Short mmCIF file of C-alpha atoms in Angstrom, two decimals:
data_model
loop_
_atom_site.label_atom_id
_atom_site.label_comp_id
_atom_site.label_asym_id
_atom_site.label_seq_id
_atom_site.Cartn_x
_atom_site.Cartn_y
_atom_site.Cartn_z
CA MET A 1 9.55 22.52 11.81
CA LYS A 2 8.08 20.70 8.88
CA LYS A 3 5.93 18.55 9.42
CA LEU A 4 7.99 15.60 8.58
CA LEU A 5 8.25 12.42 5.79
CA VAL A 6 8.74 9.36 7.72
CA ILE A 7 9.08 7.68 10.97
CA PHE A 8 13.50 8.31 10.86
CA LEU A 9 13.91 11.29 9.95
CA LEU A 10 12.57 12.85 12.96
CA ILE A 11 14.67 11.01 15.26
CA ILE A 12 17.66 12.79 12.66
CA VAL A 13 15.78 15.94 12.10
CA ALA A 14 15.49 16.34 15.78
CA LEU A 15 18.88 15.72 16.60
CA GLY A 16 19.80 18.54 14.35
CA GLY A 17 17.27 21.06 14.86
CA ALA A 18 18.82 20.87 18.39
CA ALA A 19 21.81 20.63 18.40
CA TYR A 20 21.67 24.35 17.28
CA TYR A 21 18.85 25.88 19.77
CA TYR A 22 18.24 23.01 22.29
CA LEU A 23 21.20 21.63 23.78
CA GLY A 24 19.32 21.84 27.44
CA SER A 25 16.42 20.15 26.17
CA ILE A 26 16.79 17.68 23.34
CA ASN A 27 15.75 14.89 24.78
CA ALA A 28 11.95 16.48 25.45
CA ILE A 29 12.33 17.78 21.62
CA VAL A 30 13.11 14.62 20.19
CA LYS A 31 10.76 13.01 21.90
CA GLU A 32 8.38 15.34 21.09
CA GLN A 33 8.88 15.64 17.60
CA VAL A 34 9.04 12.08 16.98
CA GLU A 35 5.64 11.04 18.24
CA LYS A 36 3.43 14.38 17.34
CA HIS A 37 4.78 14.49 13.48
CA GLY A 38 5.60 10.68 13.12
CA SER A 39 1.16 10.65 14.29
CA GLU A 40 0.14 13.53 11.84
CA THR A 41 2.39 11.99 8.93
CA LEU A 42 2.10 8.13 9.57
CA GLN A 43 -2.08 9.24 10.48
CA THR A 44 -1.69 6.20 13.40
CA THR A 45 -0.23 6.82 16.66
CA VAL A 46 3.15 7.08 17.43
CA LYS A 47 4.98 6.69 20.69
CA VAL A 48 8.10 6.64 22.22
CA GLY A 49 9.54 5.06 25.89
CA GLY A 50 12.19 6.94 26.06
CA VAL A 51 15.19 9.21 24.54
CA ASN A 52 18.55 10.01 25.42
CA ILE A 53 21.16 11.95 23.37
CA LYS A 54 24.22 12.51 24.53
CA LEU A 55 25.48 15.09 21.63
CA LEU A 56 28.44 16.09 23.02
CA ASP A 57 30.13 13.02 23.50
CA GLY A 58 28.35 12.24 19.95
CA LEU A 59 25.81 9.53 21.78
CA GLY A 60 22.20 8.92 21.18
CA GLU A 61 19.66 5.93 22.64
CA ILE A 62 15.83 5.87 21.68
CA THR A 63 13.59 3.10 23.58
CA GLN A 64 10.80 1.15 22.84
CA PHE A 65 9.49 2.65 19.84
CA SER A 66 6.10 1.91 17.83
CA ILE A 67 4.19 2.47 15.44
CA ALA A 68 -0.21 1.66 15.72
CA ASN A 69 -1.31 -0.62 12.38
CA PRO A 70 -3.51 1.87 9.98
CA ASN A 71 -6.58 1.83 10.19
CA GLY A 72 -8.40 -0.94 8.38
CA PHE A 73 -6.23 -3.27 9.50
CA SER A 74 -6.09 -4.53 13.77
CA ASN A 75 -4.93 -3.26 16.68
CA ALA A 76 -1.57 -4.32 16.68
CA THR A 77 1.75 -2.84 16.90
CA ALA A 78 2.55 -2.23 12.86
CA ILE A 79 6.63 -2.11 13.85
CA GLY A 80 8.16 -1.41 16.55
CA PHE A 81 11.55 -1.74 18.47
CA ASP A 82 13.35 -1.23 21.47
CA THR A 83 16.41 0.19 20.72
CA VAL A 84 17.37 2.42 18.20
CA ARG A 85 21.04 3.87 18.54
CA LEU A 86 22.80 7.09 16.85
CA ASP A 87 26.03 7.54 16.32
CA ILE A 88 27.11 11.69 15.42
CA ASP A 89 29.70 13.40 14.31
CA THR A 90 30.65 15.85 16.83
CA ASP A 91 32.54 17.99 14.05
CA SER A 92 29.62 18.32 12.06
CA ILE A 93 27.36 19.81 14.91
CA THR A 94 27.47 23.28 14.30
CA GLU A 95 27.55 23.36 10.93
CA MET A 96 26.05 21.90 6.87
CA PRO A 97 25.90 18.78 6.11
CA ILE A 98 25.24 17.25 9.65
CA ILE A 99 26.40 14.29 9.50
CA ILE A 100 25.02 11.25 12.01
CA GLU A 101 28.23 8.41 10.97
CA GLU A 102 25.30 5.60 11.91
CA ILE A 103 22.41 4.58 13.09
CA LEU A 104 21.65 1.33 14.31
CA ILE A 105 17.58 -0.10 14.87
CA ASP A 106 18.40 -3.43 16.31
CA SER A 107 15.63 -6.09 17.72
CA VAL A 108 13.14 -4.81 15.85
CA ALA A 109 9.82 -6.41 15.81
CA THR A 110 7.43 -6.16 12.86
CA LEU A 111 3.55 -7.36 11.74
CA TYR A 112 2.72 -7.79 7.94
CA GLU A 113 -0.71 -8.35 7.85
CA LEU A 114 -2.85 -8.97 5.18
CA ASN A 115 -6.45 -6.82 5.68
CA ALA A 116 -9.74 -8.87 3.52
CA GLN A 117 -9.17 -7.35 0.64
CA GLY A 118 -4.98 -8.60 0.35
CA LYS A 119 -4.02 -4.74 1.47
CA GLY A 120 -0.93 -5.24 3.41
CA ASN A 121 -0.99 -2.51 6.31
CA LEU A 122 2.96 -2.10 6.13
CA ASN A 123 2.03 -0.71 2.02
CA ALA A 124 -0.74 1.24 3.95
CA LEU A 125 2.24 3.27 5.25
CA LEU A 126 4.49 3.04 2.56
CA ASP A 127 1.36 4.80 0.57
CA GLN A 128 0.76 7.61 3.36
CA VAL A 129 4.20 8.65 2.92
CA LYS A 130 4.26 9.23 -0.74
CA ALA A 131 0.97 11.10 -0.03
CA GLN A 132 2.19 12.87 2.05
CA THR A 133 5.54 13.57 -0.17
CA ALA A 134 3.31 14.38 -3.17
CA GLY A 135 1.25 17.07 -0.74
CA LYS A 136 4.51 18.61 0.30
CA SER A 137 5.88 18.85 -3.20
CA GLU A 138 3.42 20.97 -4.75
CA ASP A 139 3.98 23.99 -2.62
CA LYS A 140 7.70 23.23 -1.54
CA ALA A 141 8.98 26.81 -2.47
CA SER A 142 7.08 29.12 -0.48
CA THR A 143 7.73 27.04 2.51
CA ASP A 144 10.93 25.71 2.75
CA SER A 145 11.16 30.19 2.45
CA SER A 146 8.83 30.65 4.86
CA SER A 147 10.36 27.95 7.20
CA GLY A 148 13.84 28.86 6.85
CA SER A 149 14.63 24.33 6.83
CA SER A 150 16.50 24.29 3.79
CA ASP A 151 19.45 25.42 5.49
CA ILE A 152 19.89 22.12 6.92
CA ARG A 153 21.72 19.34 5.46
CA LEU A 154 21.56 15.61 6.38
CA VAL A 155 24.04 12.88 5.93
CA VAL A 156 23.49 9.51 7.17
CA LYS A 157 26.76 7.61 6.65
CA LYS A 158 25.40 3.97 7.61
CA LEU A 159 21.61 2.86 8.92
CA THR A 160 21.38 -0.49 9.62
CA ILE A 161 18.29 -2.09 10.11
CA LYS A 162 19.12 -5.59 12.63
CA ASP A 163 17.26 -8.47 13.40
CA THR A 164 14.15 -8.29 12.17
CA GLN A 165 11.36 -10.05 13.77
CA LEU A 166 8.68 -10.52 11.35
CA ALA A 167 5.32 -11.80 12.00
CA LEU A 168 2.56 -12.90 8.95
CA ASP A 169 -0.18 -13.52 9.73
CA LEU A 170 -2.38 -14.43 6.45
CA THR A 171 -4.87 -15.31 9.00
CA ALA A 172 -7.98 -11.93 7.38
CA LEU A 173 -6.68 -14.65 4.03
CA GLY A 174 -8.27 -17.82 5.47
CA GLN A 175 -4.40 -18.76 5.98
CA LYS A 176 -1.88 -18.87 9.18
CA ARG A 177 0.34 -16.34 11.40
CA TYR A 178 3.97 -17.30 10.59
CA GLU A 179 6.98 -15.70 12.51
CA GLU A 180 10.19 -15.22 10.56
CA THR A 181 13.34 -13.57 11.10
CA LEU A 182 14.51 -11.16 8.79
CA PRO A 183 18.36 -11.10 7.26
CA THR A 184 20.12 -7.71 8.61
CA PHE A 185 20.62 -5.09 5.91
CA SER A 186 22.11 -1.41 5.92
CA ILE A 187 21.38 2.03 3.54
CA ALA A 188 24.82 3.63 3.06
CA ASN A 189 25.71 6.91 2.18
CA ILE A 190 22.40 8.82 2.64
CA GLY A 191 22.42 12.73 1.18
CA GLY A 192 25.86 12.09 -0.66
CA GLY A 193 28.44 14.77 0.14
CA ASP A 194 26.21 17.52 1.10
CA GLY A 195 23.29 16.43 2.83
CA LEU A 196 19.84 16.52 1.66
CA PRO A 197 16.66 19.32 2.99
CA PRO A 198 14.96 17.19 5.12
CA GLU A 199 11.37 16.00 3.40
CA GLN A 200 13.85 14.67 0.67
CA LEU A 201 16.12 12.58 3.00
CA GLY A 202 13.55 11.17 4.78
CA GLN A 203 11.69 10.48 1.74
CA ALA A 204 14.60 8.42 0.66
CA ILE A 205 15.19 6.35 3.98
CA GLY A 206 11.48 5.41 4.46
CA GLN A 207 10.83 3.98 1.06
CA GLN A 208 14.12 2.59 1.47
CA VAL A 209 13.17 0.52 4.82
CA LEU A 210 9.53 -0.11 4.51
CA ASP A 211 10.37 -1.13 0.75
CA ASN A 212 12.31 -3.77 2.08
CA ILE A 213 10.81 -5.12 4.74
CA ILE A 214 8.41 -5.43 2.37
CA LYS A 215 10.23 -7.25 -0.10
CA GLN A 216 11.46 -9.64 2.55
CA ALA A 217 7.95 -10.58 3.74
CA LYS A 218 6.11 -10.65 0.79
CA ALA A 219 8.76 -13.09 -0.79
CA LYS A 220 8.00 -15.14 3.44
CA GLN A 221 4.05 -15.23 2.08
CA LYS A 222 5.24 -16.40 -1.18
CA ASP A 223 7.16 -19.73 -0.30
CA LYS A 224 3.83 -20.21 3.12
CA LEU A 225 1.48 -20.36 0.72
CA THR A 226 3.35 -22.36 -1.98
CA ALA A 227 4.36 -24.95 0.58
CA GLN A 228 1.28 -25.43 1.53
CA ALA A 229 -0.27 -25.38 -2.10
CA LYS A 230 2.50 -28.05 -1.94
CA GLU A 231 1.14 -29.96 1.16
CA LYS A 232 -3.04 -29.93 0.22
CA ILE A 233 -1.51 -31.53 -3.30
CA MET A 234 0.21 -34.13 -1.68
CA LYS A 235 -2.57 -34.70 0.75
CA GLU A 236 -5.12 -35.36 -2.22
CA LEU A 237 -3.34 -38.26 -4.11
CA ASP A 238 -2.49 -40.62 -1.21
CA GLY A 239 -3.94 -43.26 -1.70
CA LYS A 240 -4.35 -42.19 -5.51
CA GLY A 241 -1.80 -44.10 -7.29
CA GLY A 242 -0.36 -40.29 -7.67
CA GLU A 243 3.30 -41.19 -6.47
CA LYS A 244 5.36 -40.71 -9.35
CA LEU A 245 3.58 -37.58 -9.22
CA LYS A 246 4.70 -36.72 -5.63
CA GLY A 247 8.32 -38.34 -6.44
CA LEU A 248 8.01 -35.66 -9.94
CA LEU A 249 6.46 -32.76 -6.99
CA ASN A 250 9.08 -33.29 -4.56
CA LYS A 251 11.83 -32.92 -7.27
CA PHE A 252 10.38 -29.75 -8.19
CA GLY A 253 10.44 -28.50 -5.03
CA ASN A 254 13.57 -29.31 -3.86
#
């Protein structure tokens, strides 16, 4: 199996490939694929605690998943979650496309950390995914023909990211660390009616998920810095006859 482009796809592809060839040892295969190819693709450590796939029942669960921070950042975990649940269409296991009814990623813990240069850790992971995508596209035809992976086509009807706990760490810029909860979001019908090869599906999932989390984290960052700047101005106006200006600032802040 080829190195895949993003960690969420690794779960799906390992599941789909094993359905054909390695039914008896699917749990070990999923764990191996996620950790090995995830680490190679993202250039950081990816770990999985346990896998429990009940393929004939159309159910799956992956627990204690984590992605370490990329180089240039702290030694913390960038993304981690307790459980990934998969709802598999058992009627599609032996035909194409393989249908994943839903992937539910619950209780996600995400660190959005800025280094001294103002670069975000999740942005670095996204850049790595994009670099892998660009490199693969140059030799896609020859790789597909030699590996046969182009025969695998996948559809994810719904992917949901729920209850993301965001740690917004701005300490490298002389600011604070904040704890926030991000709203649940979903991505629907990934792969369309005919499905997508693993590489293309991985790009679609990975970029949309990371882009969404980064967008929400940046919005939180902007809110925090704006509030901090306002607080500083208000303190400077205390005792300087700036009551009218303070009132005006309060109006703009509401």
